[in-house]
CSV table of C-alpha atoms in Angstrom, one decimal:
chain,number,residue,atom,x,y,z
A,1,MET,CA,5.9,103.8,92.2
A,2,THR,CA,6.0,100.0,91.4
A,3,SER,CA,4.6,97.4,93.7
A,4,PRO,CA,7.1,95.8,96.2
A,5,THR,CA,6.1,92.4,94.9
A,6,THR,CA,7.5,93.1,91.4
A,7,HIS,CA,11.1,93.4,92.8
A,8,GLY,CA,11.5,90.0,94.5
A,9,ASN,CA,10.1,87.6,97.1
A,10,LEU,CA,8.9,89.6,100.1
A,11,SER,CA,9.4,86.6,102.4
A,12,ASP,CA,13.1,87.4,102.1
A,13,LEU,CA,12.4,90.6,104.2
A,14,LEU,CA,11.5,88.6,107.3
A,15,PRO,CA,13.9,88.6,110.2
A,16,THR,CA,15.4,85.3,111.3
A,17,HIS,CA,13.6,85.5,114.7
A,18,PHE,CA,10.1,85.6,113.3
A,19,PRO,CA,9.6,81.9,114.0
A,20,THR,CA,9.8,82.7,117.7
A,21,ASP,CA,6.6,84.7,117.3
A,22,ILE,CA,4.8,81.6,115.9
A,23,THR,CA,6.3,79.4,118.7
A,24,ARG,CA,4.7,81.8,121.2
A,25,TRP,CA,1.3,81.8,119.4
A,26,LEU,CA,1.3,78.0,119.4
A,27,ALA,CA,2.3,77.9,123.1
A,28,GLU,CA,-0.5,80.3,123.9
A,29,ASP,CA,-3.0,78.0,122.2
A,30,THR,CA,-1.7,74.8,123.8
A,31,PRO,CA,-0.1,75.7,127.1
A,32,SER,CA,-0.5,72.2,128.5
A,33,PHE,CA,-2.0,68.9,127.4
A,34,ASP,CA,-3.6,68.6,123.9
A,35,TYR,CA,-6.6,66.6,124.8
A,36,GLY,CA,-8.2,66.8,121.4
A,37,GLY,CA,-4.9,65.7,119.9
A,38,PHE,CA,-4.9,62.6,122.0
A,39,VAL,CA,-8.4,61.7,120.6
A,40,VAL,CA,-7.4,61.9,116.9
A,41,GLY,CA,-3.9,60.5,117.2
A,42,SER,CA,-0.9,60.9,114.8
A,43,SER,CA,-1.8,59.1,111.6
A,44,ILE,CA,-0.8,61.0,108.5
A,45,ARG,CA,-3.6,62.8,106.7
A,46,ASN,CA,-4.2,65.7,104.4
A,47,ALA,CA,-6.1,68.9,105.1
A,48,PHE,CA,-7.3,71.5,102.6
A,49,LEU,CA,-7.2,75.3,102.9
A,50,LEU,CA,-10.2,76.8,101.2
A,51,CYS,CA,-10.7,80.5,100.2
A,52,LYS,CA,-14.4,81.5,100.8
A,53,SER,CA,-14.3,85.2,99.9
A,54,PRO,CA,-12.6,87.5,97.3
A,55,GLY,CA,-9.3,89.1,98.2
A,56,ILE,CA,-5.5,88.9,98.1
A,57,LEU,CA,-3.7,85.8,99.4
A,58,ALA,CA,-1.1,87.0,102.0
A,59,GLY,CA,0.8,85.5,104.9
A,60,VAL,CA,2.2,82.4,103.2
A,61,PRO,CA,5.6,82.3,105.0
A,62,PHE,CA,3.9,82.6,108.4
A,63,PHE,CA,1.4,79.8,107.5
A,64,ASP,CA,4.3,77.6,106.3
A,65,GLU,CA,6.2,78.2,109.6
A,66,VAL,CA,3.2,77.3,111.7
A,67,PHE,CA,3.0,73.9,110.1
A,68,ARG,CA,6.7,73.4,109.9
A,69,GLN,CA,6.7,73.6,113.7
A,70,CYS,CA,3.9,71.2,113.7
A,71,ASP,CA,5.9,68.6,111.6
A,72,SER,CA,3.7,69.1,108.6
A,73,THR,CA,4.2,70.3,105.0
A,74,VAL,CA,2.2,72.8,102.9
A,75,THR,CA,1.7,72.6,99.2
A,76,TRP,CA,0.4,75.9,97.7
A,77,HIS,CA,-1.8,75.9,94.6
A,78,TYR,CA,-1.7,79.7,94.2
A,79,ALA,CA,1.1,82.2,94.6
A,80,GLU,CA,1.1,84.8,97.4
A,81,GLY,CA,-0.3,88.1,96.2
A,82,THR,CA,-2.8,86.4,93.9
A,83,TYR,CA,-6.3,87.9,93.9
A,84,LEU,CA,-8.7,85.1,94.6
A,85,ASP,CA,-12.4,85.3,93.9
A,86,PRO,CA,-14.4,82.1,94.5
A,87,SER,CA,-17.4,83.4,92.6
A,88,GLN,CA,-15.4,83.6,89.4
A,89,ARG,CA,-13.9,80.1,89.5
A,90,GLU,CA,-16.4,77.8,87.9
A,91,GLY,CA,-15.7,74.1,88.3
A,92,GLU,CA,-13.5,74.5,91.4
A,93,GLY,CA,-16.0,73.8,94.0
A,94,GLY,CA,-18.5,76.6,93.5
A,95,ASP,CA,-18.1,79.0,96.3
A,96,ARG,CA,-14.7,78.0,97.3
A,97,ILE,CA,-11.1,77.7,96.0
A,98,LYS,CA,-8.6,75.1,97.2
A,99,VAL,CA,-5.6,77.2,98.0
A,100,ALA,CA,-3.3,74.8,99.7
A,101,THR,CA,-2.9,71.2,100.9
A,102,VAL,CA,-1.4,70.5,104.3
A,103,THR,CA,0.0,67.0,105.1
A,104,GLY,CA,1.1,65.8,108.5
A,105,PRO,CA,0.1,63.9,111.7
A,106,THR,CA,-3.6,64.4,112.4
A,107,ARG,CA,-3.2,66.0,115.8
A,108,LYS,CA,-0.5,68.4,114.4
A,109,LEU,CA,-2.8,69.4,111.6
A,110,LEU,CA,-5.4,70.4,114.2
A,111,LEU,CA,-2.8,71.9,116.6
A,112,GLY,CA,-1.7,74.5,114.0
A,113,GLU,CA,-5.1,75.1,112.5
A,114,ARG,CA,-6.4,78.0,114.6
A,115,VAL,CA,-3.1,79.9,114.7
A,116,ALA,CA,-2.6,79.5,111.0
A,117,LEU,CA,-6.1,80.5,110.0
A,118,ASN,CA,-6.2,83.5,112.3
A,119,MET,CA,-2.9,84.8,110.9
A,120,LEU,CA,-3.6,84.1,107.3
A,121,ALA,CA,-7.1,85.7,107.4
A,122,ARG,CA,-5.7,88.8,109.1
A,123,CYS,CA,-2.7,89.2,106.8
A,124,SER,CA,-4.9,88.6,103.7
A,125,GLY,CA,-7.5,91.1,105.0
A,126,VAL,CA,-4.8,93.8,105.5
A,127,ALA,CA,-3.4,93.1,102.0
A,128,SER,CA,-6.9,93.2,100.4
A,129,GLN,CA,-7.8,96.5,102.1
A,130,SER,CA,-4.4,98.0,101.2
A,131,ARG,CA,-4.9,97.0,97.5
A,132,LYS,CA,-8.4,98.4,97.6
A,133,MET,CA,-7.3,101.8,98.9
A,134,LEU,CA,-4.4,101.9,96.4
A,135,ASP,CA,-6.7,101.2,93.5
A,136,LEU,CA,-9.1,103.9,94.7
A,137,VAL,CA,-6.4,106.6,94.9
A,138,ARG,CA,-4.9,105.6,91.5
A,139,GLY,CA,-8.4,105.8,90.0
A,140,ALA,CA,-8.7,109.3,91.4
A,141,GLY,CA,-5.4,110.3,89.6
A,142,TYR,CA,-3.1,110.3,92.6
A,143,LYS,CA,0.5,109.4,91.7
A,144,GLY,CA,2.1,109.6,95.1
A,145,ILE,CA,2.8,107.1,97.9
A,146,ILE,CA,0.1,105.5,100.0
A,147,ALA,CA,1.5,104.3,103.3
A,148,GLY,CA,0.2,102.4,106.3
A,149,THR,CA,0.5,103.6,109.9
A,150,ARG,CA,1.9,102.3,113.2
A,151,LYS,CA,-1.6,101.6,114.4
A,152,THR,CA,-1.2,97.9,114.3
A,153,THR,CA,-2.2,95.1,116.7
A,154,PRO,CA,0.4,94.7,119.5
A,155,GLY,CA,2.5,91.5,118.9
A,156,PHE,CA,1.2,91.2,115.3
A,157,ARG,CA,2.9,94.2,113.6
A,158,LEU,CA,5.2,92.1,111.4
A,159,VAL,CA,2.3,90.2,110.0
A,160,GLU,CA,0.2,93.3,109.3
A,161,LYS,CA,3.1,95.3,107.8
A,162,TYR,CA,3.9,92.3,105.6
A,163,GLY,CA,0.2,92.3,104.5
A,164,MET,CA,0.5,96.0,103.6
A,165,LEU,CA,3.5,95.3,101.3
A,166,ILE,CA,1.8,92.4,99.7
A,167,GLY,CA,-1.2,94.7,99.0
A,168,GLY,CA,1.2,97.1,97.2
A,169,ILE,CA,1.4,100.1,99.7
A,170,ASP,CA,4.3,101.5,101.6
A,171,GLY,CA,4.7,100.1,105.2
A,172,HIS,CA,5.8,103.6,106.5
A,173,ARG,CA,7.8,103.3,109.7
A,174,HIS,CA,7.7,100.0,111.5
A,175,ASP,CA,8.6,101.2,115.0
A,176,LEU,CA,9.9,104.2,117.0
A,177,SER,CA,13.4,103.5,115.8
A,178,SER,CA,12.7,103.5,112.1
A,179,MET,CA,12.6,107.3,111.8
A,180,VAL,CA,11.9,110.3,114.0
A,181,MET,CA,8.2,111.4,114.1
A,182,LEU,CA,7.5,114.4,116.3
A,183,LYS,CA,3.8,114.7,117.1
A,184,ASP,CA,1.9,117.4,119.0
A,185,ASN,CA,2.7,115.9,122.4
A,186,HIS,CA,6.5,115.9,121.6
A,187,VAL,CA,6.3,119.5,120.6
A,188,TRP,CA,4.2,120.5,123.6
A,189,ALA,CA,6.6,118.7,126.0
A,190,LYS,CA,9.7,120.3,124.4
A,191,GLY,CA,8.2,123.8,124.1
A,192,SER,CA,8.3,124.4,120.3
A,193,ILE,CA,8.7,122.7,117.0
A,194,THR,CA,12.1,124.2,116.5
A,195,LYS,CA,13.4,122.9,119.8
A,196,ALA,CA,12.0,119.5,119.2
A,197,VAL,CA,13.5,119.2,115.7
A,198,GLN,CA,16.9,120.4,117.0
A,199,ALA,CA,16.9,117.9,119.8
A,200,ALA,CA,15.9,115.1,117.5
A,201,ARG,CA,18.6,115.9,115.0
A,202,ALA,CA,21.3,116.0,117.7
A,203,VAL,CA,20.8,112.3,118.4
A,204,ALA,CA,19.4,111.0,115.1
A,205,GLY,CA,22.3,112.2,113.1
A,206,PHE,CA,22.1,112.5,109.3
A,207,ALA,CA,20.9,108.9,108.6
A,208,LEU,CA,17.3,109.2,110.1
A,209,LYS,CA,14.6,111.4,108.6
A,210,ILE,CA,12.7,113.7,110.9
A,211,GLU,CA,8.9,114.1,110.4
A,212,VAL,CA,6.8,116.7,112.2
A,213,GLU,CA,3.1,116.7,112.6
A,214,CYS,CA,1.6,120.1,111.8
A,215,GLN,CA,-1.9,121.5,112.3
A,216,SER,CA,-1.4,124.7,110.2
A,217,GLU,CA,0.7,126.3,107.5
A,218,ALA,CA,2.6,128.3,110.1
A,219,GLU,CA,3.6,125.1,111.9
A,220,ALA,CA,4.7,123.6,108.7
A,221,ASP,CA,6.9,126.6,107.9
A,222,GLU,CA,8.5,126.4,111.3
A,223,ALA,CA,9.2,122.7,110.9
A,224,ILE,CA,10.8,123.2,107.5
A,225,GLU,CA,12.8,126.1,108.7
A,226,ALA,CA,14.0,124.0,111.7
A,227,GLY,CA,15.2,121.2,109.3
A,228,ALA,CA,12.4,118.7,109.2
A,229,ASP,CA,12.6,116.3,106.2
A,230,ILE,CA,8.9,115.5,106.2
A,231,VAL,CA,5.9,117.6,107.1
A,232,MET,CA,2.7,115.8,108.0
A,233,LEU,CA,-0.4,118.0,107.5
A,234,ASP,CA,-2.7,116.4,110.0
A,235,ASN,CA,-6.5,116.3,110.0
A,236,PHE,CA,-7.0,118.8,107.1
A,237,ASP,CA,-10.1,118.4,105.1
A,238,GLY,CA,-9.8,117.8,101.3
A,239,PRO,CA,-10.1,121.5,100.1
A,240,GLY,CA,-8.0,122.7,103.0
A,241,LEU,CA,-5.3,120.2,102.2
A,242,GLN,CA,-5.1,121.2,98.5
A,243,ILE,CA,-4.8,124.9,99.4
A,244,ALA,CA,-2.1,124.2,102.1
A,245,ALA,CA,0.0,121.9,100.0
A,246,LYS,CA,0.0,124.3,97.0
A,247,SER,CA,0.8,127.3,99.3
A,248,ILE,CA,3.7,125.6,101.1
A,249,ARG,CA,5.3,124.3,97.9
A,250,GLU,CA,5.2,127.7,96.3
A,251,ARG,CA,6.6,129.4,99.4
A,252,TRP,CA,9.5,127.0,99.7
A,253,LYS,CA,10.2,126.3,96.1
A,254,GLY,CA,14.0,126.7,95.4
A,255,ARG,CA,14.8,127.1,99.0
A,256,ARG,CA,14.3,123.6,100.6
A,257,GLU,CA,13.0,120.2,99.4
A,258,VAL,CA,10.6,118.7,101.8
A,259,LEU,CA,8.2,115.8,101.6
A,260,LEU,CA,4.5,116.6,102.4
A,261,GLU,CA,2.4,114.0,103.9
A,262,CYS,CA,-1.3,114.1,104.7
A,263,SER,CA,-2.8,112.0,107.5
A,264,GLY,CA,-5.9,111.7,109.6
A,265,GLY,CA,-8.7,112.2,107.1
A,266,LEU,CA,-8.3,109.9,104.1
A,267,THR,CA,-11.0,107.3,103.8
A,268,GLU,CA,-12.5,105.2,101.0
A,269,ALA,CA,-15.4,107.6,100.9
A,270,ASN,CA,-13.5,110.8,100.3
A,271,VAL,CA,-10.6,109.7,98.1
A,272,GLY,CA,-11.8,111.9,95.2
A,273,GLU,CA,-11.8,115.2,97.2
A,274,TYR,CA,-8.9,114.4,99.5
A,275,VAL,CA,-5.9,113.2,97.4
A,276,ASN,CA,-3.9,115.6,95.3
A,277,ASN,CA,-0.6,115.4,93.6
A,278,GLY,CA,0.8,118.4,95.6
A,279,MET,CA,1.2,115.7,98.4
A,280,LYS,CA,3.9,113.2,97.8
A,281,LYS,CA,2.7,110.8,100.5
A,282,SER,CA,-0.6,110.0,102.1
A,283,SER,CA,-0.9,107.7,105.1
A,284,CYS,CA,-4.0,105.9,106.2
A,285,PRO,CA,-4.7,103.4,109.0
A,286,VAL,CA,-5.4,100.2,107.0
A,287,PRO,CA,-8.2,98.4,109.0
A,288,VAL,CA,-6.5,95.7,111.0
A,289,ARG,CA,-8.8,95.6,114.0
A,290,SER,CA,-10.6,92.6,112.4
A,291,ASN,CA,-9.8,90.1,109.7
A,292,THR,CA,-11.8,92.5,107.3
A,293,GLY,CA,-14.1,89.7,106.3
A,294,TYR,CA,-11.5,87.6,104.5
A,295,ARG,CA,-12.5,84.0,105.1
A,296,TYR,CA,-10.7,80.7,104.9
A,297,ARG,CA,-11.8,77.2,105.7
A,298,TYR,CA,-9.9,74.1,106.7
A,299,TYR,CA,-11.0,70.6,105.8
A,300,PHE,CA,-9.7,67.2,106.4
A,301,ASP,CA,-9.6,64.5,103.8
A,302,GLU,CA,-11.5,61.3,104.5
A,303,LEU,CA,-11.1,59.6,107.9
A,304,ARG,CA,-10.3,55.9,107.3
A,305,THR,CA,-12.1,54.4,110.2
A,306,PRO,CA,-14.8,51.7,109.9
A,307,ARG,CA,-17.6,53.7,111.5
A,308,CYS,CA,-16.8,57.2,110.5
A,309,SER,CA,-19.6,59.7,110.5
A,310,THR,CA,-19.6,63.3,109.6
A,311,ARG,CA,-17.8,65.3,112.3
A,312,GLY,CA,-17.5,69.0,112.8
A,313,LEU,CA,-14.0,70.6,113.0
A,314,LEU,CA,-13.3,74.1,114.3
A,315,ALA,CA,-12.3,76.5,111.6
A,316,GLN,CA,-12.4,80.1,110.7
A,317,ASP,CA,-16.0,81.0,111.2
A,318,ARG,CA,-18.2,77.9,111.4
A,319,THR,CA,-18.1,74.1,111.8
A,320,LEU,CA,-16.7,72.1,108.9
A,321,THR,CA,-17.2,68.7,107.5
A,322,THR,CA,-15.0,65.6,107.1
A,323,LEU,CA,-15.7,63.1,104.4
A,324,PRO,CA,-16.9,59.6,105.1
A,325,PRO,CA,-14.7,56.7,103.9
A,326,SER,CA,-15.1,55.7,100.2
A,327,LYS,CA,-16.2,52.1,99.4
A,328,ASP,CA,-12.9,51.4,97.7
A,329,ASN,CA,-10.9,53.0,100.5
A,330,SER,CA,-9.3,55.4,98.0
A,331,THR,CA,-8.5,59.1,98.7
A,332,LYS,CA,-11.4,61.3,97.6
A,333,ASP,CA,-11.1,64.9,96.7
A,334,LEU,CA,-12.6,67.3,99.1
A,335,TRP,CA,-15.1,68.6,96.6
A,336,SER,CA,-17.2,65.4,96.9
A,337,ALA,CA,-18.2,66.4,100.3
A,338,PRO,CA,-21.9,67.3,100.6
A,339,LYS,CA,-22.6,70.9,101.5
A,340,THR,CA,-23.7,71.6,105.1
A,341,GLN,CA,-26.2,74.1,106.3
A,342,SER,CA,-24.6,77.2,107.9
């Protein structure tokens, strides 16, 4: 299966309403007066986005929209999906890579800073972890599909699912309407796997696939017999999964085609013993509870005021430094800034 990024620009997937999410994030961050914005004013300046740790650049359309709504423009120096490793870029500022330049009114550059950095770090972290898991399973010889889960941050799913795609894995279902997934609680409430599948098919029609979570081979057989399209073998260990997958495939060979998925046990540590090509799909919860260590910084260019001193600006994880004015009043590149102690 080829990476989604090889087939086109993934930003074309985004719904037309996604800017409303960003409007809401900006409103959350500035619900009333922007006091700091009053202090700095609206003169036009540049800010620089720096990459501080290795990983996949992801979240470009969201970052662009943040600053579009802040009356600023973004010039990217690397394409989305690029693997960036500051330690391998000699001559580009040592431990940092200049990823983008943002130009606009000073207060608007600061107004969008926190929202943009939070989103970009999170999306890039999800993309990086997705790519890492994909590389691990491919290295173990697995040829099937690696998919994410619906265990995303409320209100942030579009960004995190987008990051999964940039990282090269399958986004799985995006919401409860994308497909029918019958888990243990659905089965318990309805009375049996068969009754649950029949009820789901009655309303889902032929267009939606039905997936059933199964804890045993017997449950898997019942789900297949009832008409499930996908059987999820949940919380099996590596050896048990291989035995169950082989047994189910042999038992139903020539009778019904069904997709087998494993879930609930795959981690970076057990890839070698867990994945097997008897499974066509493996799902894993890509870590999205933090920004997974992916770090960006955000610097201003020089401040052209007569008595400018070094000032700290809030950024991704520590204070940042602005440049003092040059003697000839020309625009200096950010890399001439002295390093500060963390």
